[in-house]
Amino acid sequence: MSKLYKETLEAIVPVSTTLKSDAWEKMNFKTKPLGALGRIENLAVQMSLIQESLNPEINQKALFVFAGDHGVAASGVSAYPAEVTPQMVMNFLNGGAAINVLCRHHNIGMSVVDMGVNADFEPHPDLIDKKVRKGTRNFLKEPAMTEGESLQALENGMSVFLEVHKKSPVEIIGLGDMGIGNTTSATAIICAVTGINVAESAGRGTGVDDEGLEKKINVIKDALSLHKPEAKNGLDILCRVGGLEIAGIAGAVLAAASQKVAVVLDGVISTAAGLIAYLINPDVQGYLISGHKSIEKSQVAALEKMKLVPVIDLDMRLGEGTGAALAINIAEAACKIMCEMSSFADAGVSEQNLSS
Amino acid sequence: MSKLYKETLEAIVPVSTTLKSDAWEKMNFKTKPLGALGRIENLAVQMSLIQESLNPEINQKALFVFAGDHGVAASGVSAYPAEVTPQMVMNFLNGGAAINVLCRHHNIGMSVVDMGVNADFEPHPDLIDKKVRKGTRNFLKEPAMTEGESLQALENGMSVFLEVHKKSPVEIIGLGDMGIGNTTSATAIICAVTGINVAESAGRGTGVDDEGLEKKINVIKDALSLHKPEAKNGLDILCRVGGLEIAGIAGAVLAAASQKVAVVLDGVISTAAGLIAYLINPDVQGYLISGHKSIEKSQVAALEKMKLVPVIDLDMRLGEGTGAALAINIAEAACKIMCEMSSFADAGVSEQNLSS
C-alpha cells in the first residue's frame, strides 16, 4: 500500500457537527415557514458543516468523467459495442456530449479521466491520463483486476482530485462515468454489498432488450457465485467485479473527503463507486450528496446503505455525471440561500404564530 | 368584457405539433441511449414545439411574484398574521427573500406585482402596481370578488406579462405567489374543479397545527357548500373562492400562451391559478411546465387535470416562485441539450445495437 493511499485514508475525518445547531438556527430564522425550502435546507446545512462555516460558498466547481473499459462487455451485457467507450471519450473532448452541455450551462470545469479505456488518445488539455490497463478482465471468468491494479486505480483517482484541487481549489465536485458494460459491474458491486436480489435489481443500462437483460442477470449471478466477494470488503469487491473507472471515482471520493470537499455522486455507477469508498472509509458519508435518482433499481439499495437521498429525479439514466451537474447547481443555490437570505429580524417580518 | 381580455383569449392557439416527430428524431439521434435523459428530453421537445424551432433558446427569463391579501385570513386559516403579506413584499423589494436569491442565482429577471395587498407601497423599480382592491372579501361569508373585480384582476395579470414582454421579449416565465391565507383559496379552487375530498387534500400551508388544519378544512368545506361554484367555470370559481394574486397569475398564463411563451408554474397556489387559466382556455396546456411538486396534496389533482408532471421534487412548500426558478434553469439546460449536443453521426459514435 503506497504512501498516497495511506495518507489520504488517514486524513479523512467525519464531517464536524459542531455547527449543526447554529446552522439549523440560522436556517430556521430565515423569512420562510419552518422547513418550507424542504431538502434545499438540508443541503445548505450539510454544506455549512462540510465547510465548517455558517456562510458556505461554492466558487469553483469541477466535474470528472472517469472512463474505462470492461472485459465483461465481451459477454454481451450492453446494447452498445465496447468501441463506444473511446468514441464517447472523443465526444467529451470535442464538447458534444450531454455532460459537456450541462457543465457549460452551470459553469462547471470538466475533465475526462482515462482510467482504462481500450484505446490510445492524443494528449488533450481536458484529458487526464491515469490509465492503469486497457480495460478490466472479464469477471465472468476471472477477477476484473488484481489487488495491485485496484489499488493503483484508487490512487490514480485520488491524485486526479488532489492535483486539480491543489492547482485551483474547488468547493464541490461531481463524479461521472463512461464505460460500456459498467452497469453490470455497478450492479454486481451493489448486490455483493447489500445482498439484494440480482434478478430484481438489474436494469437495462443503456437499453438492452429482454433477452439482453436476462443475459446480464445471469452474468452477474454467475460472477457473484464464482467470486463470492466479501460484503464488507470494498477492495475485495472492487478487484473481483469492479471497474477501473469505478475505482477512480472511489479514489476521488476518498481524496475529496480528505480535503473536506463536497462530493456529488451521479447515477448507479457513480453511486456504486461511492459505496466502495464508503466501505473503505465510512467517514466519507457526510461529504456525499446523491445527485439524482437513476432509473436503475439497484441504486436505491446503495443509497439506503449510505443514507443518501437523491436531489434530482428526472427519470435519467445516462451517467457521465449529468445528474450530478444538475445537483451541483442546486447545492450552489442552497449555499446562497444560507448566505444571502434575510432573517425575520433583518427583514422586519412577523414570525410564525405557533399558537394560531 | 374588455378588449384586452377578449383579444388575449382569441390569440391563444394550441402548441403546434408540426415539428413533433422531427424534434423527437433530433433528440433520439443524439449521443446517448434512447430516452436516457428522461424528462429533460420531454422538456426539450416541449420547448421546440412552443418555439416552433428545432433549436429552442432561452435568452431572457422573467419571474413574477403576484401578491394579494385574502379576506379569509381573518378566519384564522394561516400560521402567520395577514400583515406578513406586505412585509414580505418589502422583503422581495429589498432582495432578501428566497425567491430573490434563486432568481439572482439563475439570472432571472424578477418583479413583484401588487394585485391586492392590504397596504400602500412607495414606488419601486421592481414593483408593478396592479392593485384591484386591498384584499379579497372573506369567502366564508360572501364571494371573494365580484365578476368585475375578477375580470379586472385577470386583465391586470395579462398586462403585467404583455408590458414586460413588449419591452424586452422573454422565452420563459415563472409565476409565483405571496398572500397569507392563499393555500386555503388554492385548495378550495382545486377541490371545486376536481371534486377531490377537502379533508384529504387540504395541507398545512405555512405550517398550521392540527387545530388550525381542522379549522382550515371546515372553512373550505363551508365555503364550497355556500357558493357551490360551477366545476367547469374558471371565472365563477375565481369570483367565489379565488384570490387577486391567483387571478393575476391566471391572467399572466393566458397572456404568455397568447404570445407562445413557456410558463413555469410553481407550487399549489400557482398551480391552482394555472387551472383557472386552463378552464378559461384549455389551449394553454402545451405552454405549461409544472416547476415543482409541492408537499400540498391538492396540487396533485390539479396537475393530473392538466396532465402535467413536476420537474423538481425537493419537499418544498414556500411558494414565491421558488420551485419555478429552479425548473426554469432545467428547462434552459434542456434547450441547450437540444441545440448543442452532438448526434451519433456528428460525433462518429456507434449507435445502439438493437439486436444485441
XYZ file of C-alpha atoms in Angstrom:
712
model
C 0.000 0.000 0.000
C 1.560 3.243 -1.102
C 2.075 6.460 0.784
C -0.645 8.400 -1.086
C -3.309 5.784 -0.376
C -2.381 5.518 3.299
C -2.098 9.264 3.864
C -5.365 10.002 2.102
C -7.284 7.494 4.210
C -5.681 8.780 7.392
C -6.611 12.372 6.551
C -10.338 11.642 6.357
C -12.308 12.812 9.382
C -16.101 12.708 9.745
C -17.887 15.949 8.899
C -17.865 18.079 12.047
C -21.244 18.515 13.731
C -20.059 21.432 15.896
C -22.059 23.969 13.899
C -25.146 21.811 13.387
C -27.491 23.560 15.813
C -26.221 27.015 14.817
C -26.691 26.193 11.136
C -30.256 25.000 11.675
C -30.984 28.015 13.841
C -29.745 30.318 11.088
C -31.888 28.470 8.527
C -34.952 28.393 10.766
C -34.941 32.156 11.331
C -34.900 32.983 7.649
C -38.020 34.602 6.172
C -39.973 31.455 5.347
C -42.121 28.993 7.235
C -40.115 26.398 9.149
C -38.803 23.775 6.726
C -40.516 25.335 3.709
C -37.462 25.014 1.479
C -37.502 21.263 2.045
C -34.328 19.442 1.107
C -32.643 22.668 -0.044
C -32.365 23.382 3.678
C -30.678 20.055 4.361
C -28.222 20.708 1.548
C -27.463 24.171 2.918
C -26.810 22.795 6.397
C -24.699 19.941 5.004
C -22.551 22.426 3.072
C -22.205 24.522 6.256
C -20.966 21.521 8.213
C -18.589 20.395 5.445
C -17.088 23.869 5.193
C -17.335 24.491 8.970
C -18.914 27.850 8.191
C -22.366 29.377 8.554
C -21.710 31.085 5.214
C -20.869 28.161 2.920
C -19.708 29.138 -0.543
C -19.267 27.396 -3.857
C -16.893 29.357 -6.035
C -15.156 26.648 -8.058
C -16.923 23.527 -9.257
C -15.297 20.587 -11.001
C -16.719 17.504 -12.654
C -14.687 14.466 -13.636
C -15.855 11.857 -16.110
C -13.930 8.683 -15.339
C -13.725 6.317 -18.325
C -12.740 2.684 -18.505
C -13.498 -0.461 -20.459
C -14.888 -3.676 -19.091
C -13.822 -7.200 -20.037
C -17.341 -8.341 -19.215
C -18.640 -6.344 -22.201
C -17.436 -9.272 -24.324
C -20.205 -11.331 -22.705
C -22.857 -9.220 -24.438
C -24.218 -7.313 -21.459
C -24.649 -3.942 -23.220
C -26.766 -2.618 -26.068
C -23.644 -0.866 -27.400
C -20.344 -2.260 -28.652
C -17.237 -1.650 -26.493
C -15.719 0.755 -29.041
C -18.309 3.298 -27.892
C -16.202 3.963 -24.756
C -13.289 5.582 -26.688
C -15.722 7.166 -29.158
C -17.535 8.843 -26.267
C -14.231 9.987 -24.752
C -13.577 11.796 -28.051
C -17.106 13.199 -27.928
C -16.412 14.560 -24.412
C -13.127 16.101 -25.588
C -14.898 17.680 -28.548
C -17.535 19.167 -26.247
C -20.522 17.415 -27.832
C -21.841 15.114 -25.113
C -24.706 15.808 -22.719
C -22.305 16.326 -19.819
C -20.396 18.982 -21.789
C -23.623 20.902 -22.344
C -24.660 20.684 -18.693
C -21.204 21.644 -17.368
C -21.026 24.641 -19.706
C -24.538 25.659 -18.664
C -23.621 25.536 -14.979
C -20.082 26.872 -15.286
C -18.540 23.641 -14.002
C -14.965 22.831 -15.012
C -14.996 19.421 -16.661
C -12.206 16.909 -17.249
C -12.162 13.407 -18.689
C -10.043 10.820 -16.918
C -8.783 7.829 -18.867
C -8.618 5.172 -16.170
C -8.538 2.250 -18.549
C -10.047 2.797 -21.950
C -9.101 0.195 -24.543
C -7.646 2.771 -26.957
C -4.843 5.300 -27.196
C -5.565 9.016 -27.156
C -3.570 12.013 -28.270
C -2.872 14.462 -25.426
C -5.691 16.959 -24.889
C -5.992 19.774 -22.308
C -9.208 18.252 -20.892
C -7.923 14.667 -20.790
C -6.171 13.356 -17.697
C -4.213 10.193 -18.417
C -4.439 7.823 -15.468
C -4.679 4.597 -17.433
C -3.926 1.504 -15.367
C -4.563 -1.018 -18.148
C -6.669 -1.206 -21.310
C -9.856 -2.412 -19.667
C -10.573 -4.906 -16.918
C -10.587 -8.672 -17.357
C -13.924 -10.417 -17.919
C -15.145 -11.053 -14.373
C -17.409 -13.786 -15.591
C -14.204 -15.828 -15.830
C -11.598 -14.254 -13.540
C -11.225 -11.273 -11.196
C -11.626 -7.988 -13.038
C -8.427 -6.611 -11.517
C -5.541 -7.729 -9.351
C -5.239 -6.110 -5.948
C -2.285 -4.118 -7.240
C -4.301 -2.796 -10.172
C -7.237 -1.886 -7.939
C -5.024 -0.004 -5.511
C -3.294 1.752 -8.383
C -6.674 2.768 -9.819
C -7.862 4.041 -6.421
C -4.666 6.058 -6.054
C -4.960 7.414 -9.564
C -8.479 8.607 -8.725
C -7.130 10.245 -5.574
C -4.369 12.026 -7.482
C -6.835 13.284 -10.123
C -8.714 15.166 -7.437
C -5.685 16.256 -5.444
C -3.827 17.653 -8.461
C -6.796 19.713 -9.647
C -7.614 20.878 -6.114
C -4.012 21.920 -5.454
C -3.846 23.988 -8.650
C -7.244 25.613 -8.213
C -9.185 24.764 -5.039
C -12.773 23.609 -5.514
C -15.658 23.502 -3.049
C -17.661 20.763 -4.735
C -17.046 18.019 -7.289
C -19.296 15.846 -9.418
C -18.228 12.350 -10.382
C -19.439 10.761 -13.602
C -18.593 7.661 -15.588
C -18.249 6.272 -19.082
C -17.651 2.609 -19.797
C -19.623 0.165 -21.902
C -20.624 -2.703 -19.616
C -20.359 -0.733 -16.402
C -23.939 -1.036 -15.154
C -23.204 -4.773 -14.984
C -20.175 -4.092 -12.782
C -22.022 -1.496 -10.673
C -24.989 -3.805 -10.114
C -22.679 -6.686 -9.158
C -20.946 -4.417 -6.622
C -24.217 -3.246 -5.086
C -25.641 -6.784 -4.931
C -22.425 -8.007 -3.312
C -22.514 -5.273 -0.668
C -26.219 -5.130 0.126
C -27.316 -8.675 -0.637
C -30.241 -7.534 -2.798
C -31.635 -9.933 -5.372
C -29.868 -9.734 -8.749
C -32.891 -10.546 -10.911
C -34.994 -7.873 -9.200
C -32.350 -5.177 -9.204
C -30.528 -5.432 -12.533
C -31.669 -2.780 -15.012
C -31.451 -2.273 -18.749
C -28.376 0.018 -18.608
C -28.004 1.699 -21.977
C -31.086 -0.190 -23.165
C -30.722 -3.962 -23.505
C -33.849 -5.839 -24.582
C -35.488 -8.643 -22.572
C -33.035 -11.229 -23.838
C -30.090 -8.932 -23.094
C -31.400 -8.256 -19.602
C -31.693 -11.973 -18.878
C -28.119 -12.474 -20.099
C -26.955 -9.620 -17.881
C -28.724 -11.050 -14.831
C -27.122 -14.446 -15.412
C -23.678 -12.892 -15.875
C -23.980 -11.039 -12.550
C -25.327 -14.102 -10.717
C -22.590 -16.346 -12.127
C -19.867 -13.812 -11.314
C -21.055 -13.461 -7.727
C -21.182 -17.281 -7.357
C -17.686 -17.599 -8.825
C -16.012 -14.859 -6.782
C -18.038 -14.788 -3.560
C -16.774 -11.273 -2.745
C -16.729 -10.277 0.933
C -19.709 -7.964 1.526
C -17.807 -5.583 3.819
C -14.519 -5.519 1.926
C -14.583 -2.718 -0.638
C -11.184 -3.539 -2.077
C -12.035 -7.225 -2.482
C -15.311 -6.434 -4.272
C -13.542 -3.906 -6.486
C -10.905 -6.452 -7.539
C -13.424 -9.168 -8.327
C -16.320 -7.403 -10.093
C -15.312 -3.735 -10.235
C -14.057 -1.451 -12.947
C -11.139 0.891 -13.437
C -13.350 3.982 -13.749
C -15.305 2.841 -10.683
C -12.066 2.564 -8.715
C -11.061 6.010 -9.979
C -14.331 7.521 -8.780
C -13.958 5.788 -5.385
C -10.445 7.220 -5.109
C -11.680 10.705 -5.940
C -14.413 10.399 -3.264
C -11.801 9.458 -0.647
C -9.449 12.253 -1.687
C -12.201 14.898 -1.752
C -13.378 13.840 1.723
C -9.784 14.030 2.966
C -9.764 17.688 1.873
C -13.268 18.414 3.252
C -14.757 18.970 -0.182
C -18.374 18.051 -1.002
C -18.842 15.198 -3.484
C -21.889 14.821 -5.716
C -22.443 11.274 -6.918
C -24.310 10.664 -10.156
C -26.245 7.557 -11.213
C -25.828 3.868 -10.451
C -22.144 3.572 -11.459
C -21.002 6.624 -9.543
C -23.140 5.508 -6.587
C -21.605 2.005 -6.638
C -18.184 3.661 -6.615
C -19.279 5.846 -3.707
C -20.299 2.666 -1.910
C -16.807 1.194 -2.406
C -15.306 4.374 -0.932
C -17.811 4.172 1.939
C -16.770 0.591 2.711
C -13.103 1.605 2.633
C -13.815 4.522 4.960
C -17.368 5.181 6.246
C -16.331 8.668 7.355
C -16.811 9.863 3.756
C -20.595 9.738 4.315
C -21.111 13.327 5.440
C -19.337 14.705 2.370
C -21.585 12.819 -0.051
C -24.570 14.196 -1.938
C -26.616 11.942 -4.192
C -27.081 13.933 -7.381
C -30.011 12.141 -8.922
C -32.243 9.103 -8.753
C -31.381 6.782 -11.590
C -33.999 4.518 -13.081
C -31.513 1.674 -12.395
C -33.133 -0.066 -9.442
C -30.003 -1.217 -7.631
C -29.036 2.403 -6.953
C -31.757 2.603 -4.280
C -30.125 -0.098 -2.149
C -26.729 1.589 -2.391
C -28.206 4.941 -1.396
C -30.045 3.380 1.543
C -26.819 1.803 2.757
C -25.189 5.248 2.742
C -28.340 7.042 3.992
C -28.439 9.389 0.995
C -31.491 10.900 -0.709
C -31.140 11.983 -4.356
C -31.553 15.676 -5.194
C -32.983 15.309 -8.712
C -35.462 12.760 -10.058
C -35.970 13.192 -13.785
C -36.019 9.538 -14.937
C -32.466 9.917 -16.218
C -30.111 7.008 -16.847
C -27.260 8.448 -18.875
C -24.402 8.640 -16.405
C -21.438 10.821 -17.471
C -22.188 12.971 -14.396
C -25.313 14.509 -15.935
C -27.406 14.169 -12.780
C -24.513 15.392 -10.650
C -24.126 18.541 -12.783
C -27.775 19.476 -12.209
C -27.470 18.786 -8.477
C -24.261 20.825 -8.126
C -26.276 23.821 -9.279
C -28.888 23.160 -6.607
C -26.221 22.762 -3.910
C -24.830 26.122 -5.022
C -28.314 27.634 -4.755
C -28.609 26.135 -1.251
C -25.352 27.804 -0.173
C -26.623 31.137 -1.465
C -29.883 30.661 0.471
C -27.788 30.155 3.617
C -25.652 33.246 2.939
C -27.944 35.759 1.295
C -31.487 35.221 2.543
C -32.754 37.588 5.251
C -33.863 36.570 8.725
C -37.224 37.636 10.157
C -35.424 40.219 12.275
C -33.354 41.613 9.342
C -36.448 41.964 7.177
C -38.914 43.106 9.811
C -41.270 40.231 9.045
C -43.563 38.834 11.743
C -42.718 35.310 12.776
C -44.967 32.296 12.678
C -47.739 32.438 15.243
C -47.421 28.931 16.618
C -50.430 29.373 18.879
C -52.815 30.089 15.971
C -65.558 42.018 -21.039
C -62.847 44.378 -22.188
C -60.859 44.410 -25.393
C -57.619 43.147 -23.796
C -59.302 40.122 -22.227
C -61.131 39.208 -25.416
C -58.129 39.713 -27.716
C -55.809 37.745 -25.453
C -58.144 34.757 -25.323
C -58.654 34.873 -29.094
C -54.896 34.934 -29.715
C -54.265 31.648 -27.886
C -53.681 28.698 -30.194
C -52.673 25.200 -29.091
C -48.948 24.469 -29.257
C -48.205 23.332 -32.800
C -47.345 19.656 -33.176
C -45.937 20.101 -36.697
C -42.353 19.617 -35.520
C -43.087 16.857 -33.029
C -41.642 13.931 -34.957
C -38.663 15.974 -36.190
C -37.945 17.137 -32.658
C -38.025 13.606 -31.278
C -35.903 12.377 -34.172
C -33.315 15.052 -33.415
C -33.330 14.102 -29.739
C -33.199 10.368 -30.437
C -30.101 10.630 -32.641
C -28.090 12.472 -30.030
C -25.124 10.650 -28.473
C -26.970 8.886 -25.650
C -29.103 5.795 -25.295
C -32.705 6.311 -26.363
C -34.575 8.203 -23.651
C -31.570 8.312 -21.310
C -32.047 11.980 -20.430
C -35.529 11.169 -19.149
C -37.828 14.125 -18.683
C -35.119 16.570 -19.808
C -35.917 15.200 -23.286
C -39.624 15.923 -22.901
C -38.840 19.448 -21.778
C -36.531 19.963 -24.769
C -39.185 18.745 -27.197
C -41.875 20.838 -25.499
C -39.694 23.949 -25.833
C -39.114 23.087 -29.513
C -42.838 22.861 -30.150
C -43.627 26.059 -28.236
C -40.954 27.967 -30.173
C -41.667 26.107 -33.437
C -37.942 25.539 -33.774
C -35.607 22.554 -33.556
C -33.144 24.916 -31.857
C -35.171 26.298 -28.952
C -33.470 29.041 -26.976
C -33.955 30.711 -23.648
C -32.238 34.075 -23.607
C -34.459 36.145 -21.349
C -36.203 34.719 -18.306
C -38.683 36.530 -16.112
C -40.344 35.636 -12.849
C -43.315 37.444 -11.365
C -44.342 37.199 -7.748
C -48.034 38.106 -7.591
C -49.113 39.318 -4.158
C -52.558 39.776 -2.683
C -54.378 39.587 0.611
C -57.249 37.281 1.477
C -60.324 38.162 3.469
C -60.491 34.550 4.590
C -57.245 35.057 6.563
C -59.459 36.688 9.211
C -60.953 33.238 9.834
C -57.619 32.003 11.217
C -56.559 29.689 8.383
C -52.840 30.604 8.423
C -49.987 30.251 10.887
C -48.974 33.835 10.049
C -50.848 37.116 10.553
C -52.082 38.937 7.415
C -49.552 41.762 7.825
C -46.899 39.312 6.643
C -48.102 39.806 3.041
C -46.950 43.456 2.829
C -43.897 42.688 4.971
C -42.856 40.000 2.504
C -43.464 42.374 -0.426
C -40.928 44.705 1.189
C -38.574 41.752 1.710
C -38.856 40.930 -2.035
C -38.161 44.564 -2.944
C -35.146 44.596 -0.629
C -33.787 41.423 -2.253
C -33.801 39.296 0.898
C -36.358 36.561 0.218
C -35.662 33.037 -1.032
C -37.025 33.882 -4.485
C -34.615 36.822 -4.787
C -31.681 34.513 -4.073
C -32.829 31.895 -6.590
C -33.581 34.440 -9.323
C -30.182 36.102 -8.865
C -28.518 32.675 -8.937
C -30.232 31.768 -12.205
C -30.100 35.202 -13.809
C -33.894 35.503 -13.924
C -35.406 38.987 -14.002
C -37.801 39.248 -11.080
C -40.696 41.615 -10.430
C -43.273 41.842 -7.670
C -46.860 42.529 -8.684
C -49.190 44.114 -6.165
C -52.529 42.656 -7.201
C -54.288 43.425 -3.956
C -52.122 43.747 -0.890
C -53.787 45.415 2.072
C -51.147 48.148 2.338
C -49.756 51.068 0.380
C -46.269 50.925 -1.115
C -43.881 53.607 -2.286
C -42.985 53.249 -5.974
C -40.057 50.863 -6.560
C -38.411 49.801 -9.838
C -39.205 46.114 -9.164
C -42.795 46.707 -8.050
C -45.611 46.632 -10.589
C -48.750 48.248 -9.235
C -51.814 46.362 -10.472
C -53.869 46.611 -7.313
C -57.561 45.896 -7.837
C -58.560 46.277 -4.202
C -56.946 45.863 -0.776
C -57.553 42.142 -0.429
C -60.482 39.893 -1.268
C -63.623 39.575 0.823
C -63.853 36.656 3.265
C -65.276 33.865 1.104
C -66.518 32.070 4.168
C -69.268 34.719 4.168
C -69.551 36.160 0.643
C -67.880 35.817 -2.763
C -64.197 36.766 -2.637
C -64.571 39.049 -5.655
C -67.261 40.435 -7.918
C -67.152 39.355 -11.544
C -65.907 42.822 -12.462
C -63.044 42.586 -9.967
C -62.092 39.099 -11.155
C -62.018 40.199 -14.786
C -60.023 43.269 -13.854
C -57.527 41.112 -11.949
C -57.220 38.677 -14.881
C -56.600 41.578 -17.241
C -54.088 43.121 -14.901
C -52.201 39.833 -14.889
C -52.310 39.778 -18.684
C -50.977 43.312 -18.925
C -48.135 42.556 -16.483
C -46.831 39.924 -18.874
C -47.570 41.818 -22.079
C -45.893 45.027 -20.920
C -42.686 43.268 -19.841
C -42.648 41.077 -22.967
C -43.142 44.080 -25.246
C -40.242 45.978 -23.666
C -37.858 43.023 -23.564
C -39.110 39.737 -25.062
C -38.793 36.644 -22.865
C -38.830 32.960 -23.795
C -39.991 31.609 -20.446
C -41.682 32.950 -17.345
C -42.106 31.656 -13.815
C -45.183 32.556 -11.788
C -45.037 32.765 -8.016
C -47.334 33.994 -5.269
C -47.427 35.706 -1.915
C -50.567 36.053 0.144
C -51.340 34.965 3.690
C -54.341 32.638 3.505
C -53.833 31.663 -0.119
C -53.379 27.896 0.270
C -56.954 27.959 1.589
C -58.123 29.683 -1.582
C -55.997 27.443 -3.841
C -57.258 24.274 -2.178
C -60.862 25.459 -2.454
C -60.333 26.113 -6.181
C -58.791 22.704 -6.806
C -61.486 20.904 -4.802
C -64.179 22.811 -6.702
C -62.685 21.882 -10.088
C -61.634 18.294 -9.474
C -64.123 17.192 -6.826
C -61.407 15.783 -4.552
C -62.147 15.406 -0.867
C -61.351 18.544 1.153
C -60.320 16.775 4.359
C -57.899 14.528 2.488
C -56.370 17.205 0.322
C -56.014 20.298 2.491
C -52.452 20.814 3.710
C -50.751 22.814 6.434
C -49.797 25.740 4.186
C -47.247 27.859 6.017
C -47.497 25.461 8.943
C -50.790 25.408 10.829
C -51.046 22.901 13.672
C -53.693 20.157 13.908
C -56.311 22.532 15.253
C -55.511 25.075 12.544
C -55.725 22.417 9.866
C -59.148 21.327 11.086
C -60.320 24.935 11.039
C -58.967 25.336 7.508
C -60.726 22.180 6.311
C -64.012 23.390 7.772
C -63.603 26.830 6.203
C -63.058 25.283 2.756
C -65.962 22.853 3.160
C -68.307 25.576 4.358
C -67.250 27.934 1.573
C -67.842 25.287 -1.098
C -71.260 24.486 0.408
C -72.161 28.156 0.500
C -71.015 29.081 -3.005
C -71.437 25.839 -4.950
C -69.042 27.046 -7.686
C -69.507 25.551 -11.161
C -66.709 22.980 -11.648
C -66.061 23.922 -15.267
C -66.392 27.678 -14.928
C -62.994 29.189 -14.115
C -64.321 32.716 -13.759
C -67.138 31.643 -11.435
C -64.738 29.711 -9.179
C -62.318 32.629 -9.152
C -65.041 35.069 -8.061
C -66.319 32.848 -5.301
C -63.225 31.360 -3.630
C -60.279 32.815 -5.559
C -57.727 35.484 -4.848
C -56.446 38.598 -6.552
C -52.904 37.233 -6.942
C -54.361 33.946 -8.218
C -56.343 35.844 -10.841
C -53.207 37.781 -11.759
C -51.241 34.564 -12.269
C -54.078 33.095 -14.367
C -54.074 36.233 -16.495
C -50.309 36.012 -16.987
C -50.649 32.350 -18.056
C -53.246 33.296 -20.665
C -51.183 36.222 -21.961
C -47.941 34.213 -22.143
C -49.718 31.441 -24.050
C -51.160 34.036 -26.435
C -47.553 35.062 -27.228
C -46.280 31.452 -27.432
C -44.100 31.815 -24.357
C -43.454 28.893 -21.987
C -44.929 29.232 -18.491
C -43.483 27.547 -15.428
C -45.976 27.124 -12.618
C -44.777 26.888 -9.031
C -46.486 25.237 -6.077
C -50.114 24.750 -5.131
C -51.226 28.393 -5.485
C -49.599 28.941 -8.855
C -50.926 25.550 -9.992
C -54.471 26.427 -8.887
C -54.144 29.655 -10.884
C -52.907 27.651 -13.875
C -56.005 25.502 -13.502
C -58.241 28.576 -13.652
C -56.461 29.650 -16.850
C -56.836 26.109 -18.212
C -60.591 26.188 -17.553
C -60.877 29.564 -19.264
C -58.901 28.283 -22.252
C -57.622 24.668 -22.325
C -55.292 25.540 -25.207
C -52.826 26.941 -22.661
C -51.915 23.356 -21.704
C -48.993 22.867 -24.091
C -47.273 26.033 -22.857
C -47.344 24.910 -19.224
C -44.495 23.349 -17.265
C -45.012 22.289 -13.662
C -41.987 23.636 -11.813
C -42.068 21.507 -8.698
C -44.070 19.086 -6.641
C -45.373 20.816 -3.569
C -45.978 18.898 -0.383
C -49.509 20.360 -0.517
C -51.564 17.342 -1.548
C -54.235 19.081 -3.603
C -51.613 20.129 -6.173
C -51.501 16.545 -7.468
C -55.152 16.608 -8.542
C -54.701 19.925 -10.334
C -51.630 18.642 -12.165
C -53.434 15.460 -13.175
C -56.291 17.505 -14.580
C -53.799 19.413 -16.745
C -51.645 16.329 -17.470
C -48.507 17.950 -16.055
C -45.583 16.274 -14.272
C -43.452 18.404 -11.923
C -39.782 18.941 -12.807
C -38.387 19.251 -9.262
C -39.355 17.377 -6.102
C -37.494 18.686 -3.090
C -40.271 18.676 -0.457
C -40.623 22.423 -0.853
C -43.717 24.382 0.163
C -42.655 28.011 0.133
C -44.286 29.404 -2.977
C -42.963 32.805 -4.180
C -41.937 31.014 -7.401
C -39.014 29.209 -5.739
C -39.759 25.862 -7.412
C -40.373 27.597 -10.739
C -36.986 29.340 -10.578
C -35.180 26.013 -10.192
C -37.211 24.471 -13.017
C -36.584 27.398 -15.379
C -32.897 26.571 -15.106
C -33.576 22.951 -16.054
C -35.744 23.995 -18.996
C -32.867 26.184 -20.138
C -30.500 23.216 -19.819
C -32.958 21.139 -21.876
C -32.931 23.734 -24.671
C -29.142 23.673 -24.726
C -29.189 19.866 -24.917
C -31.424 20.179 -27.975
C -29.173 22.795 -29.611
C -25.641 21.883 -28.617
C -25.415 18.124 -28.120
C -23.891 16.089 -30.958
C -25.658 13.391 -32.920
C -24.153 9.927 -33.388
C -23.218 10.895 -36.941
C -21.615 14.237 -35.923
C -19.541 12.576 -33.219
C -18.675 9.333 -35.032
C -20.174 7.250 -32.240
C -21.618 3.799 -32.980
C -25.359 3.589 -32.498
C -27.223 1.247 -30.233
C -27.152 -2.345 -31.402
C -30.828 -3.176 -31.002
C -30.322 -6.813 -31.951
C -27.859 -7.466 -29.093
